[in-house]
Amino acid sequence: MSAKTLRRLVQFFFVTLTIVGVFVVRGNAERWCPFGGVEAIYTYASEGNMLCSLGVSNFYVLAAVLLITILLRRAFCGYMCPIGAISEWLQSGARRLGIKEYKVGHRLDRALASLKYVLLVVILVLTWIEAELIFRTFDPCYALLSRHGEDITFWAYVVAGSIVFASLLIIMPFCRYFCPLAAVLNPFSRFGLTKVRKDDDVCTGCGECEQSCPMAIPVGQMSTVNSARCMSCFNCVEVCKTDATTALTWGPGSNAKRTWPQYALVVLLFICLSGAVTAAYVVPLPSFVKEHGEPPTETAVAELAVHNLTCRGKASLFDYFVTRDDLYALDGYVRMEAWPGPGAVKVRIIYDPNKTDVDAIKEAITEPYYDRDGDRWRNSPFEIEGYDPLALD
Amino acid sequence: MRRTALLILAMAVMVSVASVATAATGEALFKKGNTLLEEGDLEGAYKAYVEAVQNDEENEAYRQQATMLRQVIRMRKQLARETDNELYSHFALALRSFYHEHEVFGEALALDKAAFKRLSTPESAANLAETHLLMNENKAAIALIDGLSDSHRSMRSQVYLATALARTDQMERAKSVAAALDFSEEEDAGLLFDGACMFARLGNTEKACAALTKCFKQTPPSLLDGGKKYAMQCADFASIKDDARFKGALGTKSTIKESKCSGGSGCGNCPSRSSCSKKK
């Protein structure tokens, strides 16, 4: 199997996985996006909760992607990212249709490449200030890989459409110039352990390697490809290979004589990703944490399965119920750990057993409350599995 | 074969008849609860609601009403022994809101009188005056407000005074009280509604409709339809009900952004997406 075919297969696998996850399983793809982890770091560290729609799984995936980048450079972009795959497919489709590629000059390319860093800073600063995914309205990835007709706006389609159009003319414009995740990965990728090395004694200077690079890296002009853009796609290594010898090899260190097989890279990718998914399920850190009062020496834990705790906003409302100041006010220390999402979600309430009990906690969560600001009674939207508020009488 | 089919048909008919009968019993019990509640028999109403829930366990409205009334009963008991004035005030407002919503005005009046006696604040005075007005006890409202010292009067109580005076045909005095009130900066939807009632009673349709329009703009979307329905039935607006400006005011849309969770995984269109997480 050629390197290109193997990579296309891996790309196809991840695109299919995403499509099945979004449209068939109807899961929340955002929870597995590594960039979501970058966006949520500040809010999670400062407030103890994830941005709306995200989960701690984003951190695990981000950690896996960073590890992949340190080991294999931007292999995530070349093998796993659905946007990268779609961009490449569009590009090869355009060539087959006879649409000519527009070559971006070196200086313009460098200037445009810095745009992603500016974009990253703007996105992070505004997201951290607002504590919301405020750029989702314009997010082309969200527009392409979410259930359409739910909450995607016109502008997301405009941006996505522009990128699709640009991808027909320019090699991977989003990945090279606009992707904020690429801006995060590049510093790690530059010091990646594996790299493409050139044996200058063997190289004939044919330039085939440069022609084959999907990221337009001038491979032939380097003895070691240290460019942060390198996706370890193996295109250059493969075109260079002849029956007799090869000038380009891939692997750790600088010994150009020894090459590692591409399948080793693919295996490492799957190991890292599986590790992240396993960790997300085995060590499921709460994505919403709120603490009230000083922790006492003795605490007890109530684990509840709560319905309608779908998002961060609802989790904030849940916290409002836990800290209510009426008849059902809970005395003493309370710490709430929740995993907002669809269906019955897990909530852990850590409390002072000398001051309150599980029944009081359940009542606080489910009893209606009087909203003094709005001068109206509001019913609790939350239901606890196996608990009937009226059965207490 | 034919006998089996007939048997299944008969069983299906019996099951549907039984479920319809159960729902009908549930509805009857719920209505009984509503009647008892209006009469001020809270315990009896609660019992009827619980029976309605037992008859129709899936009915969310029955459940919510029963749970809410149970809390009201508990709160009422707590109110009698509450020593903290702040909590007392909170419980009194909560109970009052419930009584007003369910038109249990007798209970509301007793509560407002007790709250005014205990708290003696401009707010508790205005609350009592409002309940008097809702019960059409205009003279009692006038006597109450006339008896207040200046420090116990508020814009709200003055609005009620002018309304009560207008309702009892003391138009000159009503107009002079109203003339001292400035609604130009007012943002409170409740007070704007009361102001609209006052202006309507005074025959000032222009100001009544302007206040009503502003009131509806300041009303959360979830309460807007109820507010408009109430305005259409309100006796204070009887004289302007057919006026085009009043009908125009009824077409006003709310400018308040309100959280209405999509229930889905995302919140891209949620109007409170940038602020809900920051609210306590």
PDB file of N, CA, C and O in Angstrom, chain A residues 28 52-53 129-130 132 136 147 150-151 310 312-314 316 320 323-328 363 367-368 370 372 375-377 379 388-390 393, chain B residues 46 53 63-64 66-68 70-71 74-75 78 87 89-91 93-94 97-98 222-223 258 261 263 265-269 273-274 276-278 280:
ATOM      1  N   ASN A  28     -22.004  15.035  20.598  1.00  0.00           N
ATOM      2  CA  ASN A  28     -21.514  16.400  20.558  1.00  0.00           C
ATOM      3  C   ASN A  28     -20.049  16.379  20.144  1.00  0.00           C
ATOM      4  O   ASN A  28     -19.155  16.159  20.957  1.00  0.00           O
ATOM      5  N   CYS A  52     -19.551  26.384  27.680  1.00  0.00           N
ATOM      6  CA  CYS A  52     -20.766  25.679  27.284  1.00  0.00           C
ATOM      7  C   CYS A  52     -20.496  24.770  26.074  1.00  0.00           C
ATOM      8  O   CYS A  52     -19.792  25.176  25.154  1.00  0.00           O
ATOM      9  N   SER A  53     -21.033  23.587  26.101  1.00  0.00           N
ATOM     10  CA  SER A  53     -20.912  22.572  25.039  1.00  0.00           C
ATOM     11  C   SER A  53     -19.624  21.766  25.119  1.00  0.00           C
ATOM     12  O   SER A  53     -19.489  20.776  24.424  1.00  0.00           O
ATOM     13  N   ILE A 129     -12.455  36.305  27.996  1.00  0.00           N
ATOM     14  CA  ILE A 129     -13.179  37.421  28.628  1.00  0.00           C
ATOM     15  C   ILE A 129     -14.662  37.075  28.744  1.00  0.00           C
ATOM     16  O   ILE A 129     -15.277  37.247  29.787  1.00  0.00           O
ATOM     17  N   GLU A 130     -15.233  36.562  27.669  1.00  0.00           N
ATOM     18  CA  GLU A 130     -16.679  36.299  27.638  1.00  0.00           C
ATOM     19  C   GLU A 130     -17.064  34.976  28.298  1.00  0.00           C
ATOM     20  O   GLU A 130     -18.222  34.762  28.625  1.00  0.00           O
ATOM     21  N   GLU A 132     -17.392  32.262  26.887  1.00  0.00           N
ATOM     22  CA  GLU A 132     -18.305  31.584  25.950  1.00  0.00           C
ATOM     23  C   GLU A 132     -17.569  31.345  24.637  1.00  0.00           C
ATOM     24  O   GLU A 132     -16.626  32.077  24.314  1.00  0.00           O
ATOM     25  N   ARG A 136     -17.934  30.770  17.676  1.00  0.00           N
ATOM     26  CA  ARG A 136     -18.608  29.638  17.025  1.00  0.00           C
ATOM     27  C   ARG A 136     -19.516  30.112  15.897  1.00  0.00           C
ATOM     28  O   ARG A 136     -19.731  29.415  14.920  1.00  0.00           O
ATOM     29  N   ARG A 147     -24.636  19.429  13.172  1.00  0.00           N
ATOM     30  CA  ARG A 147     -25.953  19.146  12.601  1.00  0.00           C
ATOM     31  C   ARG A 147     -26.551  20.451  12.091  1.00  0.00           C
ATOM     32  O   ARG A 147     -26.853  21.353  12.867  1.00  0.00           O
ATOM     33  N   GLU A 150     -29.499  23.552  13.274  1.00  0.00           N
ATOM     34  CA  GLU A 150     -29.710  23.670  14.721  1.00  0.00           C
ATOM     35  C   GLU A 150     -29.304  25.057  15.207  1.00  0.00           C
ATOM     36  O   GLU A 150     -30.137  25.874  15.514  1.00  0.00           O
ATOM     37  N   ASP A 151     -28.029  25.316  15.257  1.00  0.00           N
ATOM     38  CA  ASP A 151     -27.633  26.636  15.743  1.00  0.00           C
ATOM     39  C   ASP A 151     -26.451  27.216  14.977  1.00  0.00           C
ATOM     40  O   ASP A 151     -25.674  27.982  15.509  1.00  0.00           O
ATOM     41  N   THR A 310     -28.388  19.963  30.916  1.00  0.00           N
ATOM     42  CA  THR A 310     -27.832  19.754  29.578  1.00  0.00           C
ATOM     43  C   THR A 310     -26.578  20.559  29.265  1.00  0.00           C
ATOM     44  O   THR A 310     -25.771  20.139  28.457  1.00  0.00           O
ATOM     45  N   ARG A 312     -23.887  24.264  30.321  1.00  0.00           N
ATOM     46  CA  ARG A 312     -23.270  25.054  31.382  1.00  0.00           C
ATOM     47  C   ARG A 312     -24.267  26.031  32.009  1.00  0.00           C
ATOM     48  O   ARG A 312     -24.257  26.262  33.218  1.00  0.00           O
ATOM     49  N   GLY A 313     -25.153  26.575  31.168  1.00  0.00           N
ATOM     50  CA  GLY A 313     -26.172  27.487  31.683  1.00  0.00           C
ATOM     51  C   GLY A 313     -27.075  26.782  32.677  1.00  0.00           C
ATOM     52  O   GLY A 313     -27.388  27.303  33.753  1.00  0.00           O
ATOM     53  N   LYS A 314     -27.473  25.541  32.318  1.00  0.00           N
ATOM     54  CA  LYS A 314     -28.335  24.765  33.218  1.00  0.00           C
ATOM     55  C   LYS A 314     -27.564  24.379  34.483  1.00  0.00           C
ATOM     56  O   LYS A 314     -28.139  24.299  35.562  1.00  0.00           O
ATOM     57  N   SER A 316     -25.318  26.222  35.881  1.00  0.00           N
ATOM     58  CA  SER A 316     -25.330  27.425  36.711  1.00  0.00           C
ATOM     59  C   SER A 316     -26.663  27.544  37.438  1.00  0.00           C
ATOM     60  O   SER A 316     -26.719  27.943  38.599  1.00  0.00           O
ATOM     61  N   TYR A 320     -27.651  27.461  41.406  1.00  0.00           N
ATOM     62  CA  TYR A 320     -28.564  28.417  42.047  1.00  0.00           C
ATOM     63  C   TYR A 320     -29.486  27.677  43.016  1.00  0.00           C
ATOM     64  O   TYR A 320     -29.728  28.135  44.131  1.00  0.00           O
ATOM     65  N   THR A 323     -27.696  26.548  46.124  1.00  0.00           N
ATOM     66  CA  THR A 323     -27.339  27.634  47.061  1.00  0.00           C
ATOM     67  C   THR A 323     -28.534  28.535  47.361  1.00  0.00           C
ATOM     68  O   THR A 323     -28.352  29.680  47.759  1.00  0.00           O
ATOM     69  N   ARG A 324     -29.743  28.040  47.175  1.00  0.00           N
ATOM     70  CA  ARG A 324     -30.944  28.861  47.402  1.00  0.00           C
ATOM     71  C   ARG A 324     -31.012  29.317  48.866  1.00  0.00           C
ATOM     72  O   ARG A 324     -30.448  28.672  49.758  1.00  0.00           O
ATOM     73  N   ASP A 325     -31.714  30.442  49.065  1.00  0.00           N
ATOM     74  CA  ASP A 325     -31.721  31.002  50.423  1.00  0.00           C
ATOM     75  C   ASP A 325     -33.144  31.086  50.983  1.00  0.00           C
ATOM     76  O   ASP A 325     -33.511  32.033  51.653  1.00  0.00           O
ATOM     77  N   ASP A 326     -33.943  30.072  50.697  1.00  0.00           N
ATOM     78  CA  ASP A 326     -35.316  30.079  51.215  1.00  0.00           C
ATOM     79  C   ASP A 326     -35.519  28.915  52.186  1.00  0.00           C
ATOM     80  O   ASP A 326     -34.593  28.496  52.877  1.00  0.00           O
ATOM     81  N   LEU A 327     -36.698  28.363  52.202  1.00  0.00           N
ATOM     82  CA  LEU A 327     -37.000  27.247  53.108  1.00  0.00           C
ATOM     83  C   LEU A 327     -36.080  26.052  52.917  1.00  0.00           C
ATOM     84  O   LEU A 327     -35.857  25.272  53.825  1.00  0.00           O
ATOM     85  N   TYR A 328     -35.602  25.905  51.700  1.00  0.00           N
ATOM     86  CA  TYR A 328     -34.815  24.710  51.365  1.00  0.00           C
ATOM     87  C   TYR A 328     -33.316  24.994  51.292  1.00  0.00           C
ATOM     88  O   TYR A 328     -32.559  24.247  50.658  1.00  0.00           O
ATOM     89  N   GLU A 363     -34.436  17.904  47.910  1.00  0.00           N
ATOM     90  CA  GLU A 363     -35.504  18.906  47.964  1.00  0.00           C
ATOM     91  C   GLU A 363     -35.026  20.245  47.405  1.00  0.00           C
ATOM     92  O   GLU A 363     -35.737  20.906  46.652  1.00  0.00           O
ATOM     93  N   GLU A 367     -37.439  21.450  44.422  1.00  0.00           N
ATOM     94  CA  GLU A 367     -38.570  22.282  44.847  1.00  0.00           C
ATOM     95  C   GLU A 367     -38.645  23.579  44.028  1.00  0.00           C
ATOM     96  O   GLU A 367     -37.607  24.132  43.655  1.00  0.00           O
ATOM     97  N   PRO A 368     -39.858  24.070  43.765  1.00  0.00           N
ATOM     98  CA  PRO A 368     -39.968  25.362  43.072  1.00  0.00           C
ATOM     99  C   PRO A 368     -39.379  26.479  43.926  1.00  0.00           C
ATOM    100  O   PRO A 368     -39.226  26.304  45.137  1.00  0.00           O
ATOM    101  N   TYR A 370     -39.127  30.950  44.581  1.00  0.00           N
ATOM    102  CA  TYR A 370     -39.681  32.250  44.283  1.00  0.00           C
ATOM    103  C   TYR A 370     -38.553  33.163  43.816  1.00  0.00           C
ATOM    104  O   TYR A 370     -37.588  33.391  44.538  1.00  0.00           O
ATOM    105  N   ARG A 372     -37.385  36.504  43.326  1.00  0.00           N
ATOM    106  CA  ARG A 372     -37.765  37.816  43.858  1.00  0.00           C
ATOM    107  C   ARG A 372     -37.581  38.921  42.811  1.00  0.00           C
ATOM    108  O   ARG A 372     -38.398  39.836  42.718  1.00  0.00           O
ATOM    109  N   ASP A 375     -40.418  38.579  40.540  1.00  0.00           N
ATOM    110  CA  ASP A 375     -41.668  38.415  41.283  1.00  0.00           C
ATOM    111  C   ASP A 375     -42.521  37.292  40.687  1.00  0.00           C
ATOM    112  O   ASP A 375     -43.676  37.491  40.313  1.00  0.00           O
ATOM    113  N   ARG A 376     -41.939  36.141  40.588  1.00  0.00           N
ATOM    114  CA  ARG A 376     -42.685  34.986  40.059  1.00  0.00           C
ATOM    115  C   ARG A 376     -42.122  33.688  40.615  1.00  0.00           C
ATOM    116  O   ARG A 376     -40.951  33.613  40.982  1.00  0.00           O
ATOM    117  N   TRP A 377     -42.989  32.695  40.652  1.00  0.00           N
ATOM    118  CA  TRP A 377     -42.565  31.361  41.068  1.00  0.00           C
ATOM    119  C   TRP A 377     -42.038  30.614  39.858  1.00  0.00           C
ATOM    120  O   TRP A 377     -42.608  30.701  38.779  1.00  0.00           O
ATOM    121  N   ASN A 379     -40.655  26.773  38.539  1.00  0.00           N
ATOM    122  CA  ASN A 379     -40.504  25.348  38.850  1.00  0.00           C
ATOM    123  C   ASN A 379     -39.079  24.912  38.555  1.00  0.00           C
ATOM    124  O   ASN A 379     -38.438  25.441  37.648  1.00  0.00           O
ATOM    125  N   ASP A 388     -39.117  10.957  43.714  1.00  0.00           N
ATOM    126  CA  ASP A 388     -40.381  11.646  43.440  1.00  0.00           C
ATOM    127  C   ASP A 388     -40.599  12.678  44.550  1.00  0.00           C
ATOM    128  O   ASP A 388     -40.796  12.300  45.714  1.00  0.00           O
ATOM    129  N   PRO A 389     -40.550  13.962  44.231  1.00  0.00           N
ATOM    130  CA  PRO A 389     -40.677  14.987  45.277  1.00  0.00           C
ATOM    131  C   PRO A 389     -41.956  14.849  46.098  1.00  0.00           C
ATOM    132  O   PRO A 389     -41.972  15.173  47.278  1.00  0.00           O
ATOM    133  N   LEU A 390     -43.026  14.348  45.478  1.00  0.00           N
ATOM    134  CA  LEU A 390     -44.290  14.247  46.215  1.00  0.00           C
ATOM    135  C   LEU A 390     -44.350  13.007  47.111  1.00  0.00           C
ATOM    136  O   LEU A 390     -45.195  12.917  47.997  1.00  0.00           O
ATOM    137  N   ASP A 393     -44.241  12.900  51.220  1.00  0.00           N
ATOM    138  CA  ASP A 393     -45.370  13.109  52.143  1.00  0.00           C
ATOM    139  C   ASP A 393     -46.009  11.793  52.571  1.00  0.00           C
ATOM    140  O   ASP A 393     -46.218  10.926  51.767  1.00  0.00           O
TER     141      ASP A 393
ATOM    142  N   TYR B  46     -54.455  21.193  48.344  1.00  0.00           N
ATOM    143  CA  TYR B  46     -53.260  20.360  48.194  1.00  0.00           C
ATOM    144  C   TYR B  46     -53.648  18.882  48.115  1.00  0.00           C
ATOM    145  O   TYR B  46     -53.151  18.137  47.259  1.00  0.00           O
ATOM    146  N   VAL B  53     -52.720  13.928  40.995  1.00  0.00           N
ATOM    147  CA  VAL B  53     -51.434  13.336  40.563  1.00  0.00           C
ATOM    148  C   VAL B  53     -51.514  11.818  40.637  1.00  0.00           C
ATOM    149  O   VAL B  53     -51.071  11.116  39.713  1.00  0.00           O
ATOM    150  N   ARG B  63     -48.515  17.867  38.994  1.00  0.00           N
ATOM    151  CA  ARG B  63     -47.357  17.682  39.888  1.00  0.00           C
ATOM    152  C   ARG B  63     -46.805  19.028  40.346  1.00  0.00           C
ATOM    153  O   ARG B  63     -46.548  19.249  41.529  1.00  0.00           O
ATOM    154  N   GLN B  64     -46.626  19.901  39.350  1.00  0.00           N
ATOM    155  CA  GLN B  64     -46.021  21.206  39.670  1.00  0.00           C
ATOM    156  C   GLN B  64     -46.913  22.003  40.620  1.00  0.00           C
ATOM    157  O   GLN B  64     -46.421  22.635  41.557  1.00  0.00           O
ATOM    158  N   ALA B  66     -49.090  20.815  42.748  1.00  0.00           N
ATOM    159  CA  ALA B  66     -49.072  20.181  44.078  1.00  0.00           C
ATOM    160  C   ALA B  66     -47.780  20.530  44.814  1.00  0.00           C
ATOM    161  O   ALA B  66     -47.803  20.887  45.995  1.00  0.00           O
ATOM    162  N   THR B  67     -46.661  20.440  44.111  1.00  0.00           N
ATOM    163  CA  THR B  67     -45.366  20.718  44.753  1.00  0.00           C
ATOM    164  C   THR B  67     -45.304  22.181  45.200  1.00  0.00           C
ATOM    165  O   THR B  67     -44.813  22.485  46.294  1.00  0.00           O
ATOM    166  N   MET B  68     -45.797  23.060  44.335  1.00  0.00           N
ATOM    167  CA  MET B  68     -45.732  24.480  44.667  1.00  0.00           C
ATOM    168  C   MET B  68     -46.621  24.801  45.871  1.00  0.00           C
ATOM    169  O   MET B  68     -46.220  25.508  46.786  1.00  0.00           O
ATOM    170  N   ARG B  70     -47.578  22.780  48.207  1.00  0.00           N
ATOM    171  CA  ARG B  70     -46.998  22.211  49.419  1.00  0.00           C
ATOM    172  C   ARG B  70     -45.968  23.175  50.013  1.00  0.00           C
ATOM    173  O   ARG B  70     -45.930  23.400  51.211  1.00  0.00           O
ATOM    174  N   GLN B  71     -45.179  23.765  49.119  1.00  0.00           N
ATOM    175  CA  GLN B  71     -44.174  24.709  49.614  1.00  0.00           C
ATOM    176  C   GLN B  71     -44.841  25.955  50.206  1.00  0.00           C
ATOM    177  O   GLN B  71     -44.378  26.498  51.211  1.00  0.00           O
ATOM    178  N   ARG B  74     -45.991  25.130  53.636  1.00  0.00           N
ATOM    179  CA  ARG B  74     -44.840  25.090  54.551  1.00  0.00           C
ATOM    180  C   ARG B  74     -44.350  26.505  54.863  1.00  0.00           C
ATOM    181  O   ARG B  74     -44.008  26.832  55.993  1.00  0.00           O
ATOM    182  N   MET B  75     -44.323  27.314  53.814  1.00  0.00           N
ATOM    183  CA  MET B  75     -43.830  28.680  53.965  1.00  0.00           C
ATOM    184  C   MET B  75     -44.740  29.489  54.881  1.00  0.00           C
ATOM    185  O   MET B  75     -44.290  30.303  55.687  1.00  0.00           O
ATOM    186  N   GLN B  78     -44.011  28.574  58.346  1.00  0.00           N
ATOM    187  CA  GLN B  78     -42.714  29.136  58.747  1.00  0.00           C
ATOM    188  C   GLN B  78     -42.838  30.640  59.008  1.00  0.00           C
ATOM    189  O   GLN B  78     -42.207  31.164  59.923  1.00  0.00           O
ATOM    190  N   LEU B  87     -35.903  37.362  56.052  1.00  0.00           N
ATOM    191  CA  LEU B  87     -36.529  36.113  55.599  1.00  0.00           C
ATOM    192  C   LEU B  87     -38.054  36.248  55.607  1.00  0.00           C
ATOM    193  O   LEU B  87     -38.734  35.757  54.705  1.00  0.00           O
ATOM    194  N   SER B  89     -39.742  38.914  55.093  1.00  0.00           N
ATOM    195  CA  SER B  89     -40.102  39.701  53.915  1.00  0.00           C
ATOM    196  C   SER B  89     -40.065  38.836  52.647  1.00  0.00           C
ATOM    197  O   SER B  89     -40.960  38.912  51.799  1.00  0.00           O
ATOM    198  N   HIS B  90     -39.034  38.004  52.542  1.00  0.00           N
ATOM    199  CA  HIS B  90     -38.889  37.116  51.373  1.00  0.00           C
ATOM    200  C   HIS B  90     -40.089  36.157  51.285  1.00  0.00           C
ATOM    201  O   HIS B  90     -40.699  36.005  50.223  1.00  0.00           O
ATOM    202  N   PHE B  91     -40.412  35.520  52.422  1.00  0.00           N
ATOM    203  CA  PHE B  91     -41.524  34.554  52.433  1.00  0.00           C
ATOM    204  C   PHE B  91     -42.854  35.259  52.154  1.00  0.00           C
ATOM    205  O   PHE B  91     -43.701  34.738  51.426  1.00  0.00           O
ATOM    206  N   LEU B  93     -43.370  37.971  50.418  1.00  0.00           N
ATOM    207  CA  LEU B  93     -43.470  38.318  48.992  1.00  0.00           C
ATOM    208  C   LEU B  93     -43.768  37.084  48.148  1.00  0.00           C
ATOM    209  O   LEU B  93     -44.551  37.144  47.193  1.00  0.00           O
ATOM    210  N   ALA B  94     -43.131  35.966  48.513  1.00  0.00           N
ATOM    211  CA  ALA B  94     -43.352  34.719  47.767  1.00  0.00           C
ATOM    212  C   ALA B  94     -44.809  34.278  47.896  1.00  0.00           C
ATOM    213  O   ALA B  94     -45.462  33.935  46.898  1.00  0.00           O
ATOM    214  N   SER B  97     -47.124  36.654  46.012  1.00  0.00           N
ATOM    215  CA  SER B  97     -47.066  36.407  44.571  1.00  0.00           C
ATOM    216  C   SER B  97     -47.946  35.213  44.198  1.00  0.00           C
ATOM    217  O   SER B  97     -48.684  35.248  43.209  1.00  0.00           O
ATOM    218  N   PHE B  98     -47.864  34.171  45.021  1.00  0.00           N
ATOM    219  CA  PHE B  98     -48.682  32.971  44.764  1.00  0.00           C
ATOM    220  C   PHE B  98     -50.176  33.297  44.895  1.00  0.00           C
ATOM    221  O   PHE B  98     -50.981  32.927  44.040  1.00  0.00           O
ATOM    222  N   SER B 222     -41.740  35.449  28.212  1.00  0.00           N
ATOM    223  CA  SER B 222     -42.556  34.366  28.763  1.00  0.00           C
ATOM    224  C   SER B 222     -43.762  34.891  29.542  1.00  0.00           C
ATOM    225  O   SER B 222     -44.701  34.148  29.798  1.00  0.00           O
ATOM    226  N   LEU B 223     -43.744  36.154  29.941  1.00  0.00           N
ATOM    227  CA  LEU B 223     -44.867  36.709  30.706  1.00  0.00           C
ATOM    228  C   LEU B 223     -45.726  37.644  29.859  1.00  0.00           C
ATOM    229  O   LEU B 223     -46.757  38.139  30.325  1.00  0.00           O
ATOM    230  N   GLU B 258     -34.387  36.769  27.202  1.00  0.00           N
ATOM    231  CA  GLU B 258     -34.688  35.766  28.221  1.00  0.00           C
ATOM    232  C   GLU B 258     -34.071  34.439  27.842  1.00  0.00           C
ATOM    233  O   GLU B 258     -34.094  34.063  26.672  1.00  0.00           O
ATOM    234  N   CYS B 261     -33.442  27.691  27.059  1.00  0.00           N
ATOM    235  CA  CYS B 261     -32.473  26.670  26.676  1.00  0.00           C
ATOM    236  C   CYS B 261     -33.004  25.805  25.541  1.00  0.00           C
ATOM    237  O   CYS B 261     -34.146  25.378  25.566  1.00  0.00           O
ATOM    238  N   GLY B 263     -32.160  22.937  24.831  1.00  0.00           N
ATOM    239  CA  GLY B 263     -32.270  21.525  25.196  1.00  0.00           C
ATOM    240  C   GLY B 263     -31.293  20.668  24.418  1.00  0.00           C
ATOM    241  O   GLY B 263     -31.127  19.495  24.685  1.00  0.00           O
ATOM    242  N   SER B 265     -27.341  20.101  22.519  1.00  0.00           N
ATOM    243  CA  SER B 265     -25.989  20.104  23.053  1.00  0.00           C
ATOM    244  C   SER B 265     -25.347  21.479  22.967  1.00  0.00           C
ATOM    245  O   SER B 265     -24.507  21.839  23.758  1.00  0.00           O
ATOM    246  N   GLY B 266     -25.743  22.243  21.989  1.00  0.00           N
ATOM    247  CA  GLY B 266     -25.138  23.553  21.813  1.00  0.00           C
ATOM    248  C   GLY B 266     -26.029  24.655  22.334  1.00  0.00           C
ATOM    249  O   GLY B 266     -27.154  24.436  22.723  1.00  0.00           O
ATOM    250  N   CYS B 267     -25.509  25.875  22.360  1.00  0.00           N
ATOM    251  CA  CYS B 267     -26.342  26.999  22.776  1.00  0.00           C
ATOM    252  C   CYS B 267     -26.069  28.182  21.866  1.00  0.00           C
ATOM    253  O   CYS B 267     -26.097  29.319  22.300  1.00  0.00           O
ATOM    254  N   GLY B 268     -25.806  27.857  20.604  1.00  0.00           N
ATOM    255  CA  GLY B 268     -25.466  28.908  19.646  1.00  0.00           C
ATOM    256  C   GLY B 268     -26.492  30.011  19.538  1.00  0.00           C
ATOM    257  O   GLY B 268     -26.155  31.161  19.347  1.00  0.00           O
ATOM    258  N   ASN B 269     -27.780  29.691  19.660  1.00  0.00           N
ATOM    259  CA  ASN B 269     -28.812  30.713  19.529  1.00  0.00           C
ATOM    260  C   ASN B 269     -29.356  31.163  20.867  1.00  0.00           C
ATOM    261  O   ASN B 269     -30.298  31.944  20.909  1.00  0.00           O
ATOM    262  N   ARG B 273     -26.560  33.270  26.178  1.00  0.00           N
ATOM    263  CA  ARG B 273     -25.335  32.473  26.142  1.00  0.00           C
ATOM    264  C   ARG B 273     -24.108  33.240  26.654  1.00  0.00           C
ATOM    265  O   ARG B 273     -23.173  32.645  27.136  1.00  0.00           O
ATOM    266  N   SER B 274     -24.140  34.561  26.530  1.00  0.00           N
ATOM    267  CA  SER B 274     -22.954  35.291  26.976  1.00  0.00           C
ATOM    268  C   SER B 274     -23.074  35.756  28.418  1.00  0.00           C
ATOM    269  O   SER B 274     -22.151  36.316  28.963  1.00  0.00           O
ATOM    270  N   CYS B 276     -25.558  33.958  30.922  1.00  0.00           N
ATOM    271  CA  CYS B 276     -26.244  33.082  31.874  1.00  0.00           C
ATOM    272  C   CYS B 276     -25.271  32.456  32.866  1.00  0.00           C
ATOM    273  O   CYS B 276     -25.587  32.285  34.027  1.00  0.00           O
ATOM    274  N   SER B 277     -24.080  32.149  32.398  1.00  0.00           N
ATOM    275  CA  SER B 277     -23.128  31.486  33.275  1.00  0.00           C
ATOM    276  C   SER B 277     -22.589  32.424  34.347  1.00  0.00           C
ATOM    277  O   SER B 277     -22.077  32.002  35.359  1.00  0.00           O
ATOM    278  N   LYS B 278     -22.738  33.731  34.120  1.00  0.00           N
ATOM    279  CA  LYS B 278     -22.188  34.691  35.081  1.00  0.00           C
ATOM    280  C   LYS B 278     -23.221  35.055  36.143  1.00  0.00           C
ATOM    281  O   LYS B 278     -22.876  35.608  37.161  1.00  0.00           O
ATOM    282  N   LYS B 280     -25.641  34.679  39.130  1.00  0.00           N
ATOM    283  CA  LYS B 280     -25.691  33.831  40.332  1.00  0.00           C
ATOM    284  C   LYS B 280     -27.077  33.216  40.398  1.00  0.00           C
ATOM    285  O   LYS B 280     -28.049  33.880  40.275  1.00  0.00           O
TER     286      LYS B 280
END
